[in-house]
Amino acid sequence: MQALCRVARRLYSTQPPERAASALPNLAAAARDASAPMAVRERRERKRAHLKPPTNSDLTPSEYSGYRRALAKGELMDQRGRDMTEAEWLDALNERRTRLRGLKVTDNHGDKELQVVGQRIYLPNIMFRMVRNHTPTGKPYNPYEATFRVPMSVTKTDVRSYLSAVYGVKTTYIRTANYFSPLYRRYNGAKTTRSYRTYKRAVVGLVDPFYYPQAMEDMTAEDRKKRTEWLNEKFALDALKRWRRHELVRTSLSGSKNWRFTGHLRRDKILKAVARSRSRMLREVEDVKEELADKRARGIPIFSDTKRGSQPSKWREALLAN
């Protein structure tokens, strides 16, 4: 009888379905569906039409299947014999998903307080490195998704709790993937790995959009110039780059005999300096040739001065006397 009443209510219902209070914005929901793994999307496409959620539903295909399964088992019926709607079921599901683990509500003389069940960590030795999302060529950047590189020991629960407790960021889904460093051969023939090539990638869905700073190659010339000036002002990147190159040359060639640093490290600048020195030497040679020709035309003997403290030789005196 209860099932018959439920069917009748659905048949005579003319109002649109109630929207869940914790439902994602339309853009965030679209970004979540678009970022689903390929295997999940293919599995959803193979489902029959009556098993897929309606167009105006806030549930994903997996959530819709779970709701229908619980509804068929009678697990969503309250004391008055009324079944939970999709919006109410989704709100309860999201409340359970977004709860902070390690906390419980205690009653302290009528006042409810949050008590930490686990052990507090004041100075965690883990590093969350935010990187740019992987965006295929020709596709727009997804602002409702963030990518982090985290240690291998960090779990999805740790990622959700860390972002919520430290930054107050609300997340919708977390997908992780482990990347292992390839083997590299050392100088003695042994094989080893590199620690920075082993990490876990965590792709986090966001409720509020976050626009990653635009890449330098995607900026206009004016914006790129402003970004470069700001980076040099705050972090002195150009000075740091010059210092590193100077130290590299100094430590590698400082032991060479008669070596001195000229200030040029790039090959093109070195070649330009060599060309300038060569052209200056050729000009000096031409000047000396013109001077010699002029002296020869006027009959002036051409001899260079002798060294200091030395006496002129007899054959030179003879030539000067003639």
PDB file of C-alpha atoms in Angstrom:
ATOM      1  CA  MET A   1       0.000   0.000   0.000  1.00  0.00           C
ATOM      2  CA  GLN A   2       2.826   2.372   0.847  1.00  0.00           C
ATOM      3  CA  ALA A   3       4.511   1.624  -2.481  1.00  0.00           C
ATOM      4  CA  LEU A   4       1.208   2.336  -4.290  1.00  0.00           C
ATOM      5  CA  CYS A   5       0.894   5.688  -2.500  1.00  0.00           C
ATOM      6  CA  ARG A   6       4.447   6.554  -3.430  1.00  0.00           C
ATOM      7  CA  VAL A   7       3.762   5.797  -7.111  1.00  0.00           C
ATOM      8  CA  ALA A   8       0.583   7.877  -7.022  1.00  0.00           C
ATOM      9  CA  ARG A   9       2.413  10.842  -5.547  1.00  0.00           C
ATOM     10  CA  ARG A  10       4.977  10.643  -8.317  1.00  0.00           C
ATOM     11  CA  LEU A  11       2.334  10.419 -11.039  1.00  0.00           C
ATOM     12  CA  TYR A  12       0.378  13.445  -9.839  1.00  0.00           C
ATOM     13  CA  SER A  13       3.397  15.560  -8.982  1.00  0.00           C
ATOM     14  CA  THR A  14       3.544  18.696 -11.146  1.00  0.00           C
ATOM     15  CA  GLN A  15       6.079  20.818  -9.253  1.00  0.00           C
ATOM     16  CA  PRO A  16       9.792  20.725 -10.181  1.00  0.00           C
ATOM     17  CA  PRO A  17      12.014  18.693  -7.879  1.00  0.00           C
ATOM     18  CA  GLU A  18      13.329  20.422  -4.790  1.00  0.00           C
ATOM     19  CA  ARG A  19      16.947  21.568  -5.056  1.00  0.00           C
ATOM     20  CA  ALA A  20      19.347  20.436  -2.343  1.00  0.00           C
ATOM     21  CA  ALA A  21      20.861  23.142  -0.158  1.00  0.00           C
ATOM     22  CA  SER A  22      24.305  21.546  -0.461  1.00  0.00           C
ATOM     23  CA  ALA A  23      24.064  21.003  -4.217  1.00  0.00           C
ATOM     24  CA  LEU A  24      26.975  22.235  -6.286  1.00  0.00           C
ATOM     25  CA  PRO A  25      26.644  25.228  -8.606  1.00  0.00           C
ATOM     26  CA  ASN A  26      25.922  24.306 -12.190  1.00  0.00           C
ATOM     27  CA  LEU A  27      29.435  25.189 -13.377  1.00  0.00           C
ATOM     28  CA  ALA A  28      31.053  23.209 -10.563  1.00  0.00           C
ATOM     29  CA  ALA A  29      28.835  20.200 -11.281  1.00  0.00           C
ATOM     30  CA  ALA A  30      29.679  20.381 -14.990  1.00  0.00           C
ATOM     31  CA  ALA A  31      33.401  20.552 -14.190  1.00  0.00           C
ATOM     32  CA  ARG A  32      33.054  17.578 -11.844  1.00  0.00           C
ATOM     33  CA  ASP A  33      31.366  15.466 -14.515  1.00  0.00           C
ATOM     34  CA  ALA A  34      33.892  16.501 -17.163  1.00  0.00           C
ATOM     35  CA  SER A  35      36.859  15.552 -14.958  1.00  0.00           C
ATOM     36  CA  ALA A  36      35.576  12.061 -14.196  1.00  0.00           C
ATOM     37  CA  PRO A  37      37.930   9.244 -15.263  1.00  0.00           C
ATOM     38  CA  MET A  38      37.458   7.782 -18.716  1.00  0.00           C
ATOM     39  CA  ALA A  39      36.436   4.375 -17.361  1.00  0.00           C
ATOM     40  CA  VAL A  40      33.727   5.990 -15.213  1.00  0.00           C
ATOM     41  CA  ARG A  41      32.356   7.978 -18.144  1.00  0.00           C
ATOM     42  CA  GLU A  42      32.263   4.895 -20.363  1.00  0.00           C
ATOM     43  CA  ARG A  43      30.475   2.909 -17.665  1.00  0.00           C
ATOM     44  CA  ARG A  44      27.881   5.646 -17.290  1.00  0.00           C
ATOM     45  CA  GLU A  45      27.292   5.763 -21.028  1.00  0.00           C
ATOM     46  CA  ARG A  46      26.498   2.037 -21.063  1.00  0.00           C
ATOM     47  CA  LYS A  47      23.677   2.476 -18.534  1.00  0.00           C
ATOM     48  CA  ARG A  48      20.116   2.331 -19.718  1.00  0.00           C
ATOM     49  CA  ALA A  49      18.091   5.510 -20.002  1.00  0.00           C
ATOM     50  CA  HIS A  50      15.740   4.734 -17.083  1.00  0.00           C
ATOM     51  CA  LEU A  51      18.739   4.168 -14.777  1.00  0.00           C
ATOM     52  CA  LYS A  52      20.236   7.594 -15.460  1.00  0.00           C
ATOM     53  CA  PRO A  53      19.249  10.615 -13.341  1.00  0.00           C
ATOM     54  CA  PRO A  54      16.860  13.183 -14.834  1.00  0.00           C
ATOM     55  CA  THR A  55      18.251  16.233 -16.541  1.00  0.00           C
ATOM     56  CA  ASN A  56      17.285  18.608 -13.714  1.00  0.00           C
ATOM     57  CA  SER A  57      18.626  16.316 -10.972  1.00  0.00           C
ATOM     58  CA  ASP A  58      21.561  17.310  -8.738  1.00  0.00           C
ATOM     59  CA  LEU A  59      22.650  13.694  -8.303  1.00  0.00           C
ATOM     60  CA  THR A  60      25.395  12.011 -10.234  1.00  0.00           C
ATOM     61  CA  PRO A  61      24.622   8.637 -11.864  1.00  0.00           C
ATOM     62  CA  SER A  62      26.343   6.821  -8.986  1.00  0.00           C
ATOM     63  CA  GLU A  63      24.462   8.863  -6.368  1.00  0.00           C
ATOM     64  CA  TYR A  64      21.198   8.349  -8.233  1.00  0.00           C
ATOM     65  CA  SER A  65      21.737   4.580  -8.256  1.00  0.00           C
ATOM     66  CA  GLY A  66      22.485   4.640  -4.524  1.00  0.00           C
ATOM     67  CA  TYR A  67      19.368   6.690  -3.819  1.00  0.00           C
ATOM     68  CA  ARG A  68      17.137   4.337  -5.824  1.00  0.00           C
ATOM     69  CA  ARG A  69      18.685   1.296  -4.127  1.00  0.00           C
ATOM     70  CA  ALA A  70      18.101   2.726  -0.642  1.00  0.00           C
ATOM     71  CA  LEU A  71      14.595   3.788  -1.626  1.00  0.00           C
ATOM     72  CA  ALA A  72      13.745   0.283  -2.851  1.00  0.00           C
ATOM     73  CA  LYS A  73      15.022  -1.248   0.396  1.00  0.00           C
ATOM     74  CA  GLY A  74      12.884   1.099   2.473  1.00  0.00           C
ATOM     75  CA  GLU A  75      15.882   2.620   4.253  1.00  0.00           C
ATOM     76  CA  LEU A  76      14.768   6.217   3.599  1.00  0.00           C
ATOM     77  CA  MET A  77      11.363   6.045   5.271  1.00  0.00           C
ATOM     78  CA  ASP A  78      10.830   8.087   8.422  1.00  0.00           C
ATOM     79  CA  GLN A  79       8.432   7.413  11.312  1.00  0.00           C
ATOM     80  CA  ARG A  80       5.531   9.039   9.485  1.00  0.00           C
ATOM     81  CA  GLY A  81       5.957   6.728   6.502  1.00  0.00           C
ATOM     82  CA  ARG A  82       7.391   9.474   4.303  1.00  0.00           C
ATOM     83  CA  ASP A  83      10.395   8.840   2.091  1.00  0.00           C
ATOM     84  CA  MET A  84      13.296  11.252   1.867  1.00  0.00           C
ATOM     85  CA  THR A  85      13.452  13.297  -1.286  1.00  0.00           C
ATOM     86  CA  GLU A  86      16.527  13.459  -3.486  1.00  0.00           C
ATOM     87  CA  ALA A  87      17.431  16.870  -2.048  1.00  0.00           C
ATOM     88  CA  GLU A  88      17.161  15.688   1.568  1.00  0.00           C
ATOM     89  CA  TRP A  89      19.142  12.534   0.834  1.00  0.00           C
ATOM     90  CA  LEU A  90      21.875  14.535  -0.937  1.00  0.00           C
ATOM     91  CA  ASP A  91      22.114  17.022   1.947  1.00  0.00           C
ATOM     92  CA  ALA A  92      22.540  14.179   4.430  1.00  0.00           C
ATOM     93  CA  LEU A  93      25.151  12.534   2.200  1.00  0.00           C
ATOM     94  CA  ASN A  94      27.159  15.735   1.758  1.00  0.00           C
ATOM     95  CA  GLU A  95      27.001  16.451   5.476  1.00  0.00           C
ATOM     96  CA  ARG A  96      28.538  13.076   6.156  1.00  0.00           C
ATOM     97  CA  ARG A  97      31.140  13.516   3.410  1.00  0.00           C
ATOM     98  CA  THR A  98      32.338  16.944   4.551  1.00  0.00           C
ATOM     99  CA  ARG A  99      32.543  16.133   8.232  1.00  0.00           C
ATOM    100  CA  LEU A 100      35.882  16.652   9.951  1.00  0.00           C
ATOM    101  CA  ARG A 101      37.373  13.360  11.020  1.00  0.00           C
ATOM    102  CA  GLY A 102      38.800  13.054  14.503  1.00  0.00           C
ATOM    103  CA  LEU A 103      36.143  15.226  16.168  1.00  0.00           C
ATOM    104  CA  LYS A 104      33.082  14.393  18.201  1.00  0.00           C
ATOM    105  CA  VAL A 105      30.340  16.482  19.833  1.00  0.00           C
ATOM    106  CA  THR A 106      30.238  16.292  23.628  1.00  0.00           C
ATOM    107  CA  ASP A 107      27.656  17.647  26.082  1.00  0.00           C
ATOM    108  CA  ASN A 108      29.260  19.886  28.698  1.00  0.00           C
ATOM    109  CA  HIS A 109      26.497  20.848  31.143  1.00  0.00           C
ATOM    110  CA  GLY A 110      24.025  21.466  28.371  1.00  0.00           C
ATOM    111  CA  ASP A 111      26.528  23.119  26.009  1.00  0.00           C
ATOM    112  CA  LYS A 112      27.682  21.208  22.960  1.00  0.00           C
ATOM    113  CA  GLU A 113      31.418  21.293  22.391  1.00  0.00           C
ATOM    114  CA  LEU A 114      33.724  19.774  19.820  1.00  0.00           C
ATOM    115  CA  GLN A 115      36.267  17.407  21.298  1.00  0.00           C
ATOM    116  CA  VAL A 116      39.344  16.194  19.442  1.00  0.00           C
ATOM    117  CA  VAL A 117      39.492  12.417  19.489  1.00  0.00           C
ATOM    118  CA  GLY A 118      42.901  12.022  17.895  1.00  0.00           C
ATOM    119  CA  GLN A 119      46.208  13.711  18.591  1.00  0.00           C
ATOM    120  CA  ARG A 120      46.780  17.307  17.550  1.00  0.00           C
ATOM    121  CA  ILE A 121      49.612  18.000  15.104  1.00  0.00           C
ATOM    122  CA  TYR A 122      50.926  21.526  15.438  1.00  0.00           C
ATOM    123  CA  LEU A 123      53.910  21.414  13.072  1.00  0.00           C
ATOM    124  CA  PRO A 124      53.210  18.817  10.382  1.00  0.00           C
ATOM    125  CA  ASN A 125      56.223  17.818   8.308  1.00  0.00           C
ATOM    126  CA  ILE A 126      54.242  17.348   5.093  1.00  0.00           C
ATOM    127  CA  MET A 127      54.315  19.603   2.084  1.00  0.00           C
ATOM    128  CA  PHE A 128      51.392  20.356  -0.234  1.00  0.00           C
ATOM    129  CA  ARG A 129      52.687  21.713  -3.521  1.00  0.00           C
ATOM    130  CA  MET A 130      50.045  23.257  -5.759  1.00  0.00           C
ATOM    131  CA  VAL A 131      50.657  22.901  -9.494  1.00  0.00           C
ATOM    132  CA  ARG A 132      48.773  23.915 -12.599  1.00  0.00           C
ATOM    133  CA  ASN A 133      45.975  21.629 -13.777  1.00  0.00           C
ATOM    134  CA  HIS A 134      46.604  19.477 -16.816  1.00  0.00           C
ATOM    135  CA  THR A 135      44.680  21.191 -19.605  1.00  0.00           C
ATOM    136  CA  PRO A 136      44.625  19.558 -23.071  1.00  0.00           C
ATOM    137  CA  THR A 137      45.400  21.763 -26.040  1.00  0.00           C
ATOM    138  CA  GLY A 138      42.350  23.740 -27.124  1.00  0.00           C
ATOM    139  CA  LYS A 139      40.419  23.078 -23.907  1.00  0.00           C
ATOM    140  CA  PRO A 140      39.593  25.820 -21.359  1.00  0.00           C
ATOM    141  CA  TYR A 141      41.174  25.829 -17.907  1.00  0.00           C
ATOM    142  CA  ASN A 142      38.983  24.236 -15.209  1.00  0.00           C
ATOM    143  CA  PRO A 143      38.780  26.686 -12.247  1.00  0.00           C
ATOM    144  CA  TYR A 144      36.701  24.237 -10.158  1.00  0.00           C
ATOM    145  CA  GLU A 145      39.642  21.871  -9.847  1.00  0.00           C
ATOM    146  CA  ALA A 146      43.027  22.107  -8.118  1.00  0.00           C
ATOM    147  CA  THR A 147      46.034  19.804  -8.386  1.00  0.00           C
ATOM    148  CA  PHE A 148      48.501  19.143  -5.577  1.00  0.00           C
ATOM    149  CA  ARG A 149      51.670  17.096  -5.220  1.00  0.00           C
ATOM    150  CA  VAL A 150      51.672  15.499  -1.793  1.00  0.00           C
ATOM    151  CA  PRO A 151      53.771  12.827  -0.034  1.00  0.00           C
ATOM    152  CA  MET A 152      52.960   9.192  -0.676  1.00  0.00           C
ATOM    153  CA  SER A 153      51.726   8.668   2.897  1.00  0.00           C
ATOM    154  CA  VAL A 154      48.966  11.318   2.666  1.00  0.00           C
ATOM    155  CA  THR A 155      45.431   9.942   2.198  1.00  0.00           C
ATOM    156  CA  LYS A 156      42.291  11.536   0.763  1.00  0.00           C
ATOM    157  CA  THR A 157      40.980  12.126   4.266  1.00  0.00           C
ATOM    158  CA  ASP A 158      44.193  13.962   5.156  1.00  0.00           C
ATOM    159  CA  VAL A 159      43.896  16.157   2.068  1.00  0.00           C
ATOM    160  CA  ARG A 160      40.279  17.065   2.809  1.00  0.00           C
ATOM    161  CA  SER A 161      40.948  17.790   6.495  1.00  0.00           C
ATOM    162  CA  TYR A 162      44.103  19.790   5.751  1.00  0.00           C
ATOM    163  CA  LEU A 163      42.447  22.063   3.179  1.00  0.00           C
ATOM    164  CA  SER A 164      39.381  22.570   5.364  1.00  0.00           C
ATOM    165  CA  ALA A 165      41.192  23.208   8.670  1.00  0.00           C
ATOM    166  CA  VAL A 166      44.048  25.363   7.374  1.00  0.00           C
ATOM    167  CA  TYR A 167      42.539  27.255   4.431  1.00  0.00           C
ATOM    168  CA  GLY A 168      38.790  26.756   4.849  1.00  0.00           C
ATOM    169  CA  VAL A 169      38.478  25.270   1.347  1.00  0.00           C
ATOM    170  CA  LYS A 170      35.389  23.180   0.612  1.00  0.00           C
ATOM    171  CA  THR A 171      36.037  20.151  -1.569  1.00  0.00           C
ATOM    172  CA  THR A 172      33.675  17.971  -3.567  1.00  0.00           C
ATOM    173  CA  TYR A 173      35.851  15.064  -4.659  1.00  0.00           C
ATOM    174  CA  ILE A 174      39.462  13.946  -4.392  1.00  0.00           C
ATOM    175  CA  ARG A 175      41.205  11.686  -6.881  1.00  0.00           C
ATOM    176  CA  THR A 176      44.744  10.498  -6.246  1.00  0.00           C
ATOM    177  CA  ALA A 177      47.384   8.792  -8.379  1.00  0.00           C
ATOM    178  CA  ASN A 178      50.827   7.497  -7.370  1.00  0.00           C
ATOM    179  CA  TYR A 179      53.884   8.259  -9.508  1.00  0.00           C
ATOM    180  CA  PHE A 180      57.076   6.269  -8.968  1.00  0.00           C
ATOM    181  CA  SER A 181      60.520   7.383  -9.999  1.00  0.00           C
ATOM    182  CA  PRO A 182      62.196   5.397 -12.798  1.00  0.00           C
ATOM    183  CA  LEU A 183      65.501   3.677 -12.143  1.00  0.00           C
ATOM    184  CA  TYR A 184      68.688   5.595 -12.881  1.00  0.00           C
ATOM    185  CA  ARG A 185      72.111   4.040 -13.253  1.00  0.00           C
ATOM    186  CA  ARG A 186      74.881   5.519 -11.128  1.00  0.00           C
ATOM    187  CA  TYR A 187      78.549   5.887 -12.022  1.00  0.00           C
ATOM    188  CA  ASN A 188      79.409   2.571 -10.340  1.00  0.00           C
ATOM    189  CA  GLY A 189      76.680   0.668 -12.207  1.00  0.00           C
ATOM    190  CA  ALA A 190      74.176   0.521  -9.334  1.00  0.00           C
ATOM    191  CA  LYS A 191      70.550   1.443  -9.960  1.00  0.00           C
ATOM    192  CA  THR A 192      68.830   4.054  -7.831  1.00  0.00           C
ATOM    193  CA  THR A 193      65.731   6.254  -7.796  1.00  0.00           C
ATOM    194  CA  ARG A 194      65.294   9.977  -7.315  1.00  0.00           C
ATOM    195  CA  SER A 195      63.102  11.125  -4.467  1.00  0.00           C
ATOM    196  CA  TYR A 196      61.681  14.177  -6.233  1.00  0.00           C
ATOM    197  CA  ARG A 197      60.334  11.940  -9.029  1.00  0.00           C
ATOM    198  CA  THR A 198      58.243   9.889  -6.585  1.00  0.00           C
ATOM    199  CA  TYR A 199      55.096  11.626  -5.406  1.00  0.00           C
ATOM    200  CA  LYS A 200      51.312  11.406  -5.187  1.00  0.00           C
ATOM    201  CA  ARG A 201      49.104  13.627  -7.289  1.00  0.00           C
ATOM    202  CA  ALA A 202      45.830  14.739  -5.683  1.00  0.00           C
ATOM    203  CA  VAL A 203      43.161  16.285  -7.922  1.00  0.00           C
ATOM    204  CA  VAL A 204      40.667  18.142  -5.716  1.00  0.00           C
ATOM    205  CA  GLY A 205      37.242  19.387  -6.788  1.00  0.00           C
ATOM    206  CA  LEU A 206      36.370  22.866  -5.523  1.00  0.00           C
ATOM    207  CA  VAL A 207      33.009  24.421  -4.662  1.00  0.00           C
ATOM    208  CA  ASP A 208      34.277  27.974  -5.278  1.00  0.00           C
ATOM    209  CA  PRO A 209      36.331  28.657  -8.427  1.00  0.00           C
ATOM    210  CA  PHE A 210      40.051  29.347  -8.165  1.00  0.00           C
ATOM    211  CA  TYR A 211      41.894  30.788 -11.150  1.00  0.00           C
ATOM    212  CA  TYR A 212      45.546  29.784 -11.240  1.00  0.00           C
ATOM    213  CA  PRO A 213      47.894  32.631 -12.263  1.00  0.00           C
ATOM    214  CA  GLN A 214      48.163  32.773 -16.021  1.00  0.00           C
ATOM    215  CA  ALA A 215      51.255  31.292 -17.608  1.00  0.00           C
ATOM    216  CA  MET A 216      53.866  33.698 -18.963  1.00  0.00           C
ATOM    217  CA  GLU A 217      53.517  32.413 -22.522  1.00  0.00           C
ATOM    218  CA  ASP A 218      49.760  33.074 -22.460  1.00  0.00           C
ATOM    219  CA  MET A 219      50.091  36.727 -21.389  1.00  0.00           C
ATOM    220  CA  THR A 220      50.289  39.808 -23.522  1.00  0.00           C
ATOM    221  CA  ALA A 221      53.581  41.646 -23.828  1.00  0.00           C
ATOM    222  CA  GLU A 222      52.494  44.328 -21.366  1.00  0.00           C
ATOM    223  CA  ASP A 223      51.231  41.858 -18.758  1.00  0.00           C
ATOM    224  CA  ARG A 224      54.366  39.732 -19.149  1.00  0.00           C
ATOM    225  CA  LYS A 225      56.538  42.798 -18.536  1.00  0.00           C
ATOM    226  CA  LYS A 226      54.559  43.725 -15.408  1.00  0.00           C
ATOM    227  CA  ARG A 227      54.781  40.150 -14.081  1.00  0.00           C
ATOM    228  CA  THR A 228      58.543  40.048 -14.687  1.00  0.00           C
ATOM    229  CA  GLU A 229      59.087  43.394 -12.956  1.00  0.00           C
ATOM    230  CA  TRP A 230      56.992  42.284  -9.972  1.00  0.00           C
ATOM    231  CA  LEU A 231      58.927  39.016  -9.663  1.00  0.00           C
ATOM    232  CA  ASN A 232      62.267  40.818  -9.851  1.00  0.00           C
ATOM    233  CA  GLU A 233      61.132  43.362  -7.264  1.00  0.00           C
ATOM    234  CA  LYS A 234      59.889  40.760  -4.799  1.00  0.00           C
ATOM    235  CA  PHE A 235      62.309  37.879  -5.375  1.00  0.00           C
ATOM    236  CA  ALA A 236      65.244  39.364  -7.386  1.00  0.00           C
ATOM    237  CA  LEU A 237      65.170  36.501  -9.880  1.00  0.00           C
ATOM    238  CA  ASP A 238      67.521  38.132 -12.404  1.00  0.00           C
ATOM    239  CA  ALA A 239      70.120  38.917  -9.751  1.00  0.00           C
ATOM    240  CA  LEU A 240      69.841  35.399  -8.373  1.00  0.00           C
ATOM    241  CA  LYS A 241      70.307  33.934 -11.852  1.00  0.00           C
ATOM    242  CA  ARG A 242      73.414  36.043 -12.493  1.00  0.00           C
ATOM    243  CA  TRP A 243      74.852  35.107  -9.108  1.00  0.00           C
ATOM    244  CA  ARG A 244      74.316  31.406  -9.756  1.00  0.00           C
ATOM    245  CA  ARG A 245      76.018  31.570 -13.146  1.00  0.00           C
ATOM    246  CA  HIS A 246      78.901  33.578 -11.717  1.00  0.00           C
ATOM    247  CA  GLU A 247      79.365  31.059  -8.898  1.00  0.00           C
ATOM    248  CA  LEU A 248      79.218  28.174 -11.368  1.00  0.00           C
ATOM    249  CA  VAL A 249      81.984  29.683 -13.489  1.00  0.00           C
ATOM    250  CA  ARG A 250      84.012  30.737 -10.470  1.00  0.00           C
ATOM    251  CA  THR A 251      83.957  27.301  -8.858  1.00  0.00           C
ATOM    252  CA  SER A 252      84.684  25.448 -12.110  1.00  0.00           C
ATOM    253  CA  LEU A 253      87.465  27.653 -13.590  1.00  0.00           C
ATOM    254  CA  SER A 254      88.958  29.438 -10.612  1.00  0.00           C
ATOM    255  CA  GLY A 255      91.805  26.905 -10.477  1.00  0.00           C
ATOM    256  CA  SER A 256      92.933  27.626 -14.052  1.00  0.00           C
ATOM    257  CA  LYS A 257      96.158  29.543 -14.590  1.00  0.00           C
ATOM    258  CA  ASN A 258      95.824  33.256 -15.494  1.00  0.00           C
ATOM    259  CA  TRP A 259      92.024  32.997 -15.470  1.00  0.00           C
ATOM    260  CA  ARG A 260      89.888  35.993 -14.716  1.00  0.00           C
ATOM    261  CA  PHE A 261      86.159  36.532 -14.934  1.00  0.00           C
ATOM    262  CA  THR A 262      85.216  38.961 -17.740  1.00  0.00           C
ATOM    263  CA  GLY A 263      81.524  39.130 -16.989  1.00  0.00           C
ATOM    264  CA  HIS A 264      80.382  37.216 -20.080  1.00  0.00           C
ATOM    265  CA  LEU A 265      78.896  33.741 -19.758  1.00  0.00           C
ATOM    266  CA  ARG A 266      76.672  33.346 -22.790  1.00  0.00           C
ATOM    267  CA  ARG A 267      78.253  32.162 -26.030  1.00  0.00           C
ATOM    268  CA  ASP A 268      76.754  34.942 -28.127  1.00  0.00           C
ATOM    269  CA  LYS A 269      78.119  37.619 -25.765  1.00  0.00           C
ATOM    270  CA  ILE A 270      81.532  35.961 -25.727  1.00  0.00           C
ATOM    271  CA  LEU A 271      81.632  35.954 -29.549  1.00  0.00           C
ATOM    272  CA  LYS A 272      80.593  39.614 -29.628  1.00  0.00           C
ATOM    273  CA  ALA A 273      83.367  40.500 -27.169  1.00  0.00           C
ATOM    274  CA  VAL A 274      85.911  38.601 -29.310  1.00  0.00           C
ATOM    275  CA  ALA A 275      84.679  40.380 -32.454  1.00  0.00           C
ATOM    276  CA  ARG A 276      84.988  43.792 -30.757  1.00  0.00           C
ATOM    277  CA  SER A 277      88.529  43.014 -29.585  1.00  0.00           C
ATOM    278  CA  ARG A 278      89.516  41.815 -33.053  1.00  0.00           C
ATOM    279  CA  SER A 279      88.087  44.893 -34.763  1.00  0.00           C
ATOM    280  CA  ARG A 280      89.905  47.165 -32.283  1.00  0.00           C
ATOM    281  CA  MET A 281      93.185  45.356 -33.008  1.00  0.00           C
ATOM    282  CA  LEU A 282      92.691  45.717 -36.772  1.00  0.00           C
ATOM    283  CA  ARG A 283      92.029  49.453 -36.400  1.00  0.00           C
ATOM    284  CA  GLU A 284      95.231  49.849 -34.390  1.00  0.00           C
ATOM    285  CA  VAL A 285      97.197  47.959 -37.053  1.00  0.00           C
ATOM    286  CA  GLU A 286      95.775  50.196 -39.800  1.00  0.00           C
ATOM    287  CA  ASP A 287      96.707  53.298 -37.806  1.00  0.00           C
ATOM    288  CA  VAL A 288     100.264  52.046 -37.397  1.00  0.00           C
ATOM    289  CA  LYS A 289     100.505  51.274 -41.130  1.00  0.00           C
ATOM    290  CA  GLU A 290      99.327  54.768 -42.040  1.00  0.00           C
ATOM    291  CA  GLU A 291     101.800  56.301 -39.618  1.00  0.00           C
ATOM    292  CA  LEU A 292     104.676  54.268 -41.068  1.00  0.00           C
ATOM    293  CA  ALA A 293     103.702  55.188 -44.618  1.00  0.00           C
ATOM    294  CA  ASP A 294     103.573  58.876 -43.726  1.00  0.00           C
ATOM    295  CA  LYS A 295     106.998  58.792 -42.060  1.00  0.00           C
ATOM    296  CA  ARG A 296     108.474  56.904 -45.019  1.00  0.00           C
ATOM    297  CA  ALA A 297     107.075  59.502 -47.418  1.00  0.00           C
ATOM    298  CA  ARG A 298     108.649  62.367 -45.419  1.00  0.00           C
ATOM    299  CA  GLY A 299     111.982  60.552 -45.082  1.00  0.00           C
ATOM    300  CA  ILE A 300     111.805  60.121 -41.353  1.00  0.00           C
ATOM    301  CA  PRO A 301     113.665  57.018 -40.173  1.00  0.00           C
ATOM    302  CA  ILE A 302     111.385  54.414 -38.654  1.00  0.00           C
ATOM    303  CA  PHE A 303     112.760  52.853 -35.514  1.00  0.00           C
ATOM    304  CA  SER A 304     111.170  52.020 -32.217  1.00  0.00           C
ATOM    305  CA  ASP A 305     112.565  53.288 -28.956  1.00  0.00           C
ATOM    306  CA  THR A 306     114.959  50.995 -27.187  1.00  0.00           C
ATOM    307  CA  LYS A 307     114.227  49.542 -23.826  1.00  0.00           C
ATOM    308  CA  ARG A 308     114.974  51.523 -20.721  1.00  0.00           C
ATOM    309  CA  GLY A 309     118.559  51.164 -19.492  1.00  0.00           C
ATOM    310  CA  SER A 310     119.785  49.512 -22.709  1.00  0.00           C
ATOM    311  CA  GLN A 311     122.408  50.955 -25.035  1.00  0.00           C
ATOM    312  CA  PRO A 312     121.773  51.267 -28.799  1.00  0.00           C
ATOM    313  CA  SER A 313     123.676  48.750 -30.885  1.00  0.00           C
ATOM    314  CA  LYS A 314     126.529  49.680 -33.258  1.00  0.00           C
ATOM    315  CA  TRP A 315     124.701  48.633 -36.436  1.00  0.00           C
ATOM    316  CA  ARG A 316     121.742  50.877 -35.510  1.00  0.00           C
ATOM    317  CA  GLU A 317     124.055  53.862 -34.988  1.00  0.00           C
ATOM    318  CA  ALA A 318     125.589  53.149 -38.370  1.00  0.00           C
ATOM    319  CA  LEU A 319     122.203  53.141 -40.040  1.00  0.00           C
ATOM    320  CA  LEU A 320     121.229  56.391 -38.355  1.00  0.00           C
ATOM    321  CA  ALA A 321     124.515  58.033 -39.462  1.00  0.00           C
ATOM    322  CA  ASN A 322     123.888  57.066 -43.100  1.00  0.00           C
TER     323      ASN A 322
END
